[in-house]
């Protein structure tokens, strides 16, 4: 059986959820007084409005967010053989400087320990003839609010010593000033030097004003922030990296972009054209150093894209921009986007939509389908 590898699948470890339970501002978990009601996970700033009763803010949070056995059951149900788990947003971005390092080490050690435990019992079960093995790997988190970038670089180096780690996950705020911040250079340098893959994932979206204000944003639940805010956030973050020359200074950096790169594959031509027509840039007679490498070159050399875009148009743009299907990797976004009828034990619409978009986009090339579903991840992330 060819492997099916889910590289976009999140967990909130039990310790992390407990920490959220102790908080009263975003991100936090609200436990309602009524013990029969669901706890609520409030992570997006648009969720946290005094006009919404606390028991209805955010979304219900059940065991699928933290219990690894529920994830394994989800993998079995969808034929997924291997998952590369990552802490979900907003990771550890919000921690005070003095807590960042210890929490990061704790979370990363928990992820490593979970992978080791699951893989060894899975190997044992397979040896005894009890079903197909399920294998876990992980992307670690970084202590981005720590007092010095060297603490972050040390964690990147430490993660290389943990056998199940295959990279790191990070949001778009960097050290607080975005990904074109020169203070990030030591971190880009460690990622490049250690050849650590960065899984770049959105969280902050766009300001509510972009959607007509807070009330207008909330009117449609999470649709505007998730469908538009997340992809645009990723696009803006990578474009700022490009414009500030990160890919010129660190030409061997490897970045996996969530949600098929947001809108980057679709907008790459426009970004490139705006750069070519910007008088500010030295190459065009101005005084500011613009990017030297083209966005197309970066997309084909430094960028990998997940296939979490739920449609053929997005996948075709991603494949075209990446110069083929070799840099595209299957993902589910579990535990987000569960079935709304609460039949979590059935096949998830979000997953079947993704499977079918990949199949339709690449069909009849079954080798390409297998590559996107698992082969590419095995090769790129060096999985067993
Ligand atoms: O539904 C959501 O808010 C999310 C989220 O926060 N993070 C993610 O990866 N997917 C969906």
Coordinates of C-alpha atoms and ligand atoms in Angstrom, one line a residue:
X1 CA 0.0 0.0 0.0
X2 CA 1.5 3.4 -0.9
X3 CA 1.8 5.7 2.1
X4 CA -0.8 8.5 2.7
X5 CA 1.0 11.2 4.7
X6 CA -0.8 14.1 6.4
X7 CA 1.6 16.9 6.9
X8 CA -1.0 19.4 8.1
X9 CA -2.5 18.0 11.2
X10 CA -2.6 19.8 14.5
X11 CA -2.7 19.0 18.2
X12 CA -3.1 21.1 21.3
X13 CA -1.2 19.0 23.8
X14 CA -3.0 18.4 27.2
X15 CA -0.5 20.7 29.0
X16 CA -1.1 23.4 26.4
X17 CA -4.9 23.2 26.8
X18 CA -4.6 23.3 30.6
X19 CA -2.5 26.5 30.1
X20 CA -5.3 28.0 27.9
X21 CA -7.9 27.0 30.6
X22 CA -6.0 29.2 33.1
X23 CA -6.2 32.3 30.8
X24 CA -9.0 34.9 30.4
X25 CA -7.9 36.6 27.3
X26 CA -7.2 35.3 23.8
X27 CA -6.2 32.6 23.4
X28 CA -8.1 30.8 26.1
X29 CA -10.5 27.9 26.8
X30 CA -13.8 28.7 28.5
X31 CA -15.4 26.0 30.6
X32 CA -19.1 26.7 30.9
X33 CA -20.9 26.4 34.3
X34 CA -23.3 23.8 32.8
X35 CA -21.2 20.7 32.9
X36 CA -23.1 19.2 30.0
X37 CA -22.2 22.0 27.7
X38 CA -19.0 22.0 25.6
X39 CA -15.9 23.9 26.5
X40 CA -15.1 26.6 24.0
X41 CA -11.8 27.3 22.3
X42 CA -11.3 31.0 21.8
X43 CA -8.2 31.6 19.6
X44 CA -9.2 34.1 17.0
X45 CA -9.4 37.8 18.0
X46 CA -12.8 38.1 16.3
X47 CA -14.1 35.3 18.6
X48 CA -13.5 37.3 21.7
X49 CA -16.2 39.9 21.7
X50 CA -18.2 41.0 24.8
X51 CA -21.3 41.0 22.5
X52 CA -21.1 37.2 22.3
X53 CA -22.0 35.2 25.4
X54 CA -18.9 33.3 26.6
X55 CA -20.6 30.0 26.2
X56 CA -21.0 30.7 22.5
X57 CA -17.6 32.2 21.7
X58 CA -15.1 30.5 19.4
X59 CA -15.9 26.9 18.8
X60 CA -16.6 23.8 20.9
X61 CA -13.4 22.0 21.8
X62 CA -13.6 18.2 22.3
X63 CA -11.1 15.4 22.7
X64 CA -10.1 15.5 19.0
X65 CA -8.0 18.6 19.7
X66 CA -5.8 16.9 22.2
X67 CA -6.2 13.2 22.4
X68 CA -3.8 11.4 20.2
X69 CA -6.0 8.3 20.2
X70 CA -8.7 10.3 18.5
X71 CA -6.2 11.4 15.9
X72 CA -5.2 7.8 15.3
X73 CA -8.8 6.8 14.8
X74 CA -9.2 9.7 12.3
X75 CA -6.1 8.4 10.5
X76 CA -7.5 4.9 10.3
X77 CA -10.9 6.1 9.1
X78 CA -9.3 8.1 6.2
X79 CA -6.5 5.6 5.3
X80 CA -3.8 7.9 6.5
X81 CA -0.6 5.9 7.3
X82 CA 1.6 8.7 8.6
X83 CA 0.9 12.1 10.2
X84 CA 3.4 14.9 10.9
X85 CA 1.7 16.5 13.9
X86 CA 2.2 20.2 14.9
X87 CA 1.0 22.4 17.7
X88 CA -2.0 24.4 16.5
X89 CA -2.1 28.2 16.3
X90 CA -1.3 30.5 18.0
X91 CA 1.5 28.2 19.2
X92 CA 3.5 30.0 21.9
X93 CA 3.4 33.5 20.4
X94 CA 1.5 35.0 23.3
X95 CA 3.8 33.9 26.2
X96 CA 5.7 36.3 28.3
X97 CA 9.5 36.2 27.6
X98 CA 10.3 34.4 30.9
X99 CA 8.0 31.5 30.1
X100 CA 8.7 31.0 26.4
X101 CA 11.7 28.8 26.6
X102 CA 10.5 26.4 29.3
X103 CA 7.0 26.0 27.6
X104 CA 8.5 25.4 24.2
X105 CA 10.8 22.7 25.5
X106 CA 7.9 21.1 27.4
X107 CA 5.6 21.1 24.3
X108 CA 8.3 19.8 22.0
X109 CA 9.3 17.1 24.4
X110 CA 5.7 16.0 24.7
X111 CA 5.3 15.9 20.9
X112 CA 8.5 13.8 20.6
X113 CA 7.4 11.5 23.4
X114 CA 3.9 11.0 21.8
X115 CA 5.5 10.1 18.4
X116 CA 7.9 7.6 20.1
X117 CA 5.2 6.0 22.1
X118 CA 2.7 5.7 19.3
X119 CA 5.2 4.4 16.8
X120 CA 6.6 1.7 19.1
X121 CA 3.1 0.4 20.0
X122 CA 2.1 0.5 16.4
X123 CA 5.1 -1.5 15.3
X124 CA 4.4 -4.0 18.1
X125 CA 0.7 -4.3 17.0
X126 CA 1.8 -4.8 13.4
X127 CA 4.3 -7.5 14.3
X128 CA 1.4 -9.3 16.1
X129 CA -0.7 -9.0 13.0
X130 CA -3.1 -6.4 14.5
X131 CA -3.7 -4.0 11.7
X132 CA -1.6 -1.5 9.7
X133 CA 1.0 0.6 11.4
X134 CA 0.3 4.3 12.0
X135 CA 3.4 6.4 12.2
X136 CA 3.8 9.9 13.7
X137 CA 6.4 12.6 13.3
X138 CA 6.2 16.2 14.4
X139 CA 7.1 19.8 13.6
X140 CA 8.3 21.5 16.8
X141 CA 7.4 25.0 18.1
X142 CA 9.7 27.9 18.8
X143 CA 10.0 30.2 21.7
X144 CA 9.6 33.3 19.6
X145 CA 8.8 35.7 22.5
X146 CA 12.1 34.6 24.3
X147 CA 14.4 37.5 25.3
X148 CA 17.0 36.7 22.6
X149 CA 17.0 35.2 19.1
X150 CA 19.8 32.9 20.3
X151 CA 17.3 31.1 22.6
X152 CA 15.3 30.4 19.4
X153 CA 18.3 29.2 17.5
X154 CA 19.3 26.9 20.4
X155 CA 15.9 25.3 20.2
X156 CA 16.2 24.8 16.4
X157 CA 19.5 23.0 17.1
X158 CA 18.0 21.0 20.0
X159 CA 15.1 19.8 17.8
X160 CA 17.6 18.3 15.4
X161 CA 18.5 15.8 18.2
X162 CA 14.9 14.6 18.7
X163 CA 14.4 11.7 16.4
X164 CA 10.8 12.3 15.3
X165 CA 11.1 16.0 14.6
X166 CA 11.0 16.9 10.9
X167 CA 11.0 20.7 11.1
X168 CA 9.3 23.6 12.9
X169 CA 6.0 25.3 12.7
X170 CA 5.8 29.1 13.0
X171 CA 3.2 31.9 12.5
X172 CA 3.7 35.1 10.5
X173 CA 4.4 37.5 13.3
X174 CA 8.0 36.3 13.7
X175 CA 9.5 38.1 16.7
X176 CA 6.5 40.5 16.7
X177 CA 7.4 42.7 13.7
X178 CA 6.6 40.3 10.8
X179 CA 8.9 38.2 8.7
X180 CA 10.8 41.0 7.0
X181 CA 12.3 42.0 10.4
X182 CA 16.1 42.0 10.2
X183 CA 16.2 40.7 13.8
X184 CA 15.1 37.4 12.4
X185 CA 18.3 36.9 10.4
X186 CA 20.0 34.7 13.1
X187 CA 16.9 32.5 13.0
X188 CA 16.8 32.2 9.2
X189 CA 20.5 31.5 9.4
X190 CA 20.0 28.6 11.9
X191 CA 17.1 27.2 9.8
X192 CA 19.3 27.3 6.7
X193 CA 22.4 25.9 8.4
X194 CA 20.6 23.0 10.0
X195 CA 18.4 22.5 6.8
X196 CA 15.3 22.6 9.1
X197 CA 12.0 22.9 7.2
X198 CA 9.8 25.8 8.4
X199 CA 6.1 25.1 8.2
X200 CA 4.7 28.6 7.9
X201 CA 1.1 28.9 9.0
X202 CA -1.3 31.8 9.5
X203 CA -3.2 32.8 12.6
X204 CA -3.8 36.5 12.7
X205 CA -5.7 37.0 9.5
X206 CA -6.6 40.5 8.5
X207 CA -8.0 43.3 10.6
X208 CA -11.8 43.2 11.0
X209 CA -11.9 46.5 9.0
X210 CA -11.0 44.5 5.9
X211 CA -14.3 42.7 6.3
X212 CA -16.5 45.7 7.1
X213 CA -15.8 45.9 10.9
X214 CA -16.1 43.5 13.9
X215 CA -19.9 43.1 13.6
X216 CA -19.8 42.3 9.9
X217 CA -16.9 39.8 10.5
X218 CA -18.9 38.0 13.2
X219 CA -22.1 37.9 11.2
X220 CA -20.6 35.1 9.1
X221 CA -18.9 33.2 11.9
X222 CA -15.4 32.1 10.8
X223 CA -15.9 32.2 7.1
X224 CA -14.2 35.5 6.3
X225 CA -11.2 35.1 8.7
X226 CA -10.5 31.5 7.7
X227 CA -11.3 31.5 3.9
X228 CA -9.8 34.9 3.2
X229 CA -7.9 36.3 6.2
X230 CA -5.7 33.2 6.6
X231 CA -4.6 32.9 3.0
X232 CA -3.9 36.6 2.6
X233 CA -2.0 36.7 5.8
X234 CA 0.3 34.0 4.4
X235 CA 0.7 35.7 1.1
X236 CA 1.6 39.0 2.7
X237 CA 4.1 37.4 5.0
X238 CA 6.0 35.6 2.3
X239 CA 5.9 38.6 0.0
X240 CA 7.4 40.7 2.7
X241 CA 10.2 38.1 3.1
X242 CA 10.8 38.2 -0.6
X243 CA 10.8 42.0 -0.8
X244 CA 13.2 42.4 2.1
X245 CA 15.7 40.0 0.5
X246 CA 15.4 37.0 3.0
X247 CA 15.6 34.6 0.0
X248 CA 18.6 36.4 -1.4
X249 CA 20.5 36.3 2.0
X250 CA 19.4 32.7 2.8
X251 CA 19.0 31.0 -0.6
X252 CA 18.9 27.5 0.9
X253 CA 16.1 28.1 3.3
X254 CA 13.1 25.6 3.0
X255 CA 9.6 26.7 3.7
X256 CA 6.3 24.7 3.6
X257 CA 3.4 27.1 3.1
X258 CA 0.0 26.3 4.6
X259 CA -3.1 26.3 2.5
X260 CA -1.2 25.9 -0.8
X261 CA 0.6 29.2 -0.2
X262 CA -2.5 31.2 0.5
X263 CA -2.9 33.2 -2.7
X264 CA 0.9 33.3 -3.5
X265 CA 0.8 30.9 -6.6
X266 CA -2.1 32.9 -8.1
X267 CA -0.6 36.3 -7.4
X268 CA 3.1 35.5 -8.2
X269 CA 2.9 37.1 -11.6
X270 CA 1.4 40.3 -10.3
X271 CA 3.9 40.5 -7.4
X272 CA 6.8 40.0 -9.9
X273 CA 5.3 42.7 -12.2
X274 CA 4.9 45.2 -9.4
X275 CA 8.6 44.6 -8.4
X276 CA 9.7 45.1 -12.0
X277 CA 7.8 48.5 -12.1
X278 CA 8.8 49.8 -8.7
X279 CA 11.0 52.9 -9.1
X280 CA 12.1 52.7 -5.5
X281 CA 14.3 49.7 -6.2
X282 CA 18.0 50.0 -7.1
X283 CA 17.5 47.6 -10.1
X284 CA 15.0 50.2 -11.5
X285 CA 17.0 53.3 -10.8
X286 CA 15.9 53.9 -7.2
X287 CA 17.8 53.7 -3.9
X288 CA 16.2 50.8 -2.0
X289 CA 17.6 47.3 -2.6
X290 CA 14.8 45.2 -4.0
X291 CA 14.7 41.5 -4.2
X292 CA 17.3 40.0 -6.5
X293 CA 15.8 36.5 -7.0
X294 CA 12.4 36.3 -8.7
X295 CA 9.3 35.0 -7.0
X296 CA 9.1 32.2 -9.5
X297 CA 12.7 31.1 -8.7
X298 CA 11.9 31.1 -4.9
X299 CA 8.7 29.1 -5.5
X300 CA 10.5 26.4 -7.4
X301 CA 13.6 26.3 -5.1
X302 CA 12.7 27.3 -1.5
X303 CA 8.9 26.7 -1.2
X304 CA 6.8 23.6 -0.7
X305 CA 3.1 23.8 -0.7
X306 CA 0.5 21.8 1.2
X307 CA -2.6 20.6 -0.8
X308 CA -5.1 22.0 1.7
X309 CA -7.0 24.2 -0.7
X310 CA -10.1 22.1 -1.4
X311 CA -10.4 22.8 -5.2
X312 CA -8.8 22.1 -8.5
X313 CA -8.2 25.8 -9.4
X314 CA -6.0 26.3 -6.3
X315 CA -4.2 23.0 -6.8
X316 CA -3.5 23.8 -10.5
X317 CA -2.1 27.2 -9.5
X318 CA 0.1 25.6 -6.8
X319 CA 1.4 22.9 -9.2
X320 CA 2.1 25.5 -11.9
X321 CA 3.9 27.9 -9.5
X322 CA 6.0 25.1 -8.0
X323 CA 7.0 23.8 -11.4
X324 CA 5.3 20.5 -11.0
X325 CA 3.6 18.3 -8.4
X326 CA 6.8 17.3 -6.7
X327 CA 6.6 20.1 -4.1
X328 CA 2.9 19.5 -3.2
X329 CA 2.0 17.6 0.0
X330 CA -1.3 16.2 1.2
X331 CA -2.8 17.6 4.5
X332 CA -6.1 17.6 6.4
X333 CA -6.0 20.4 8.9
X334 CA -7.4 18.0 11.5
X335 CA -9.0 18.6 14.0
X336 CA -10.3 21.8 12.4
X337 CA -13.2 21.5 10.0
X338 CA -15.0 18.5 11.6
X339 CA -18.4 17.5 10.2
X340 CA -21.1 19.8 11.6
X341 CA -23.6 17.0 12.2
X342 CA -21.2 15.8 15.0
X343 CA -20.8 12.5 13.2
X344 CA -17.0 12.7 13.7
X345 CA -16.8 8.9 13.3
X346 CA -17.8 9.1 9.6
X347 CA -15.6 10.3 6.7
X348 CA -15.0 14.1 7.0
X349 CA -16.3 16.3 4.2
X350 CA -13.2 18.5 4.5
X351 CA -10.9 15.4 3.9
X352 CA -13.0 13.9 1.1
X353 CA -13.1 17.3 -0.7
X354 CA -9.3 17.4 -0.5
X355 CA -8.8 13.9 -1.7
X356 CA -11.2 14.4 -4.6
X357 CA -9.6 17.7 -5.6
X358 CA -6.2 16.0 -5.8
X359 CA -7.5 13.1 -7.7
X360 CA -9.4 15.2 -10.2
X361 CA -6.5 17.6 -10.7
X362 CA -3.8 15.0 -11.4
X363 CA -5.9 12.2 -12.9
X364 CA -5.2 10.0 -14.9
X365 CA -1.6 10.3 -13.6
X366 CA -1.9 7.9 -10.6
X367 CA 1.8 8.2 -9.9
X368 CA 1.4 11.9 -9.4
X369 CA -1.6 11.3 -7.1
X370 CA 0.4 8.9 -5.0
X371 CA 3.3 11.4 -4.9
X372 CA 1.1 14.2 -3.6
X373 CA -0.7 11.9 -1.1
X374 CA 2.5 10.6 0.4
X375 CA 5.5 10.0 -1.8
X376 CA 6.6 13.6 -1.8
X377 CA 6.3 13.9 2.0
X378 CA 8.4 10.7 2.5
X379 CA 11.1 12.1 0.2
X380 CA 11.1 15.7 1.4
X381 CA 10.8 15.0 5.1
X382 CA 12.9 11.8 5.1
X383 CA 10.2 9.6 6.6
X384 CA 10.4 5.9 7.1
Ligands
LIG1 O1 -10.7 26.9 12.1 C1 -9.7 27.5 12.5 O2 -9.7 28.5 13.2 C2 -8.4 27.0 12.0 C3 -7.3 27.4 12.8 O3 -7.3 28.1 13.7 N1 -6.1 26.8 12.4 C4 -6.1 26.0 11.4 O4 -5.0 25.5 11.1 N2 -7.2 25.7 10.7 C5 -8.3 26.2 11.0

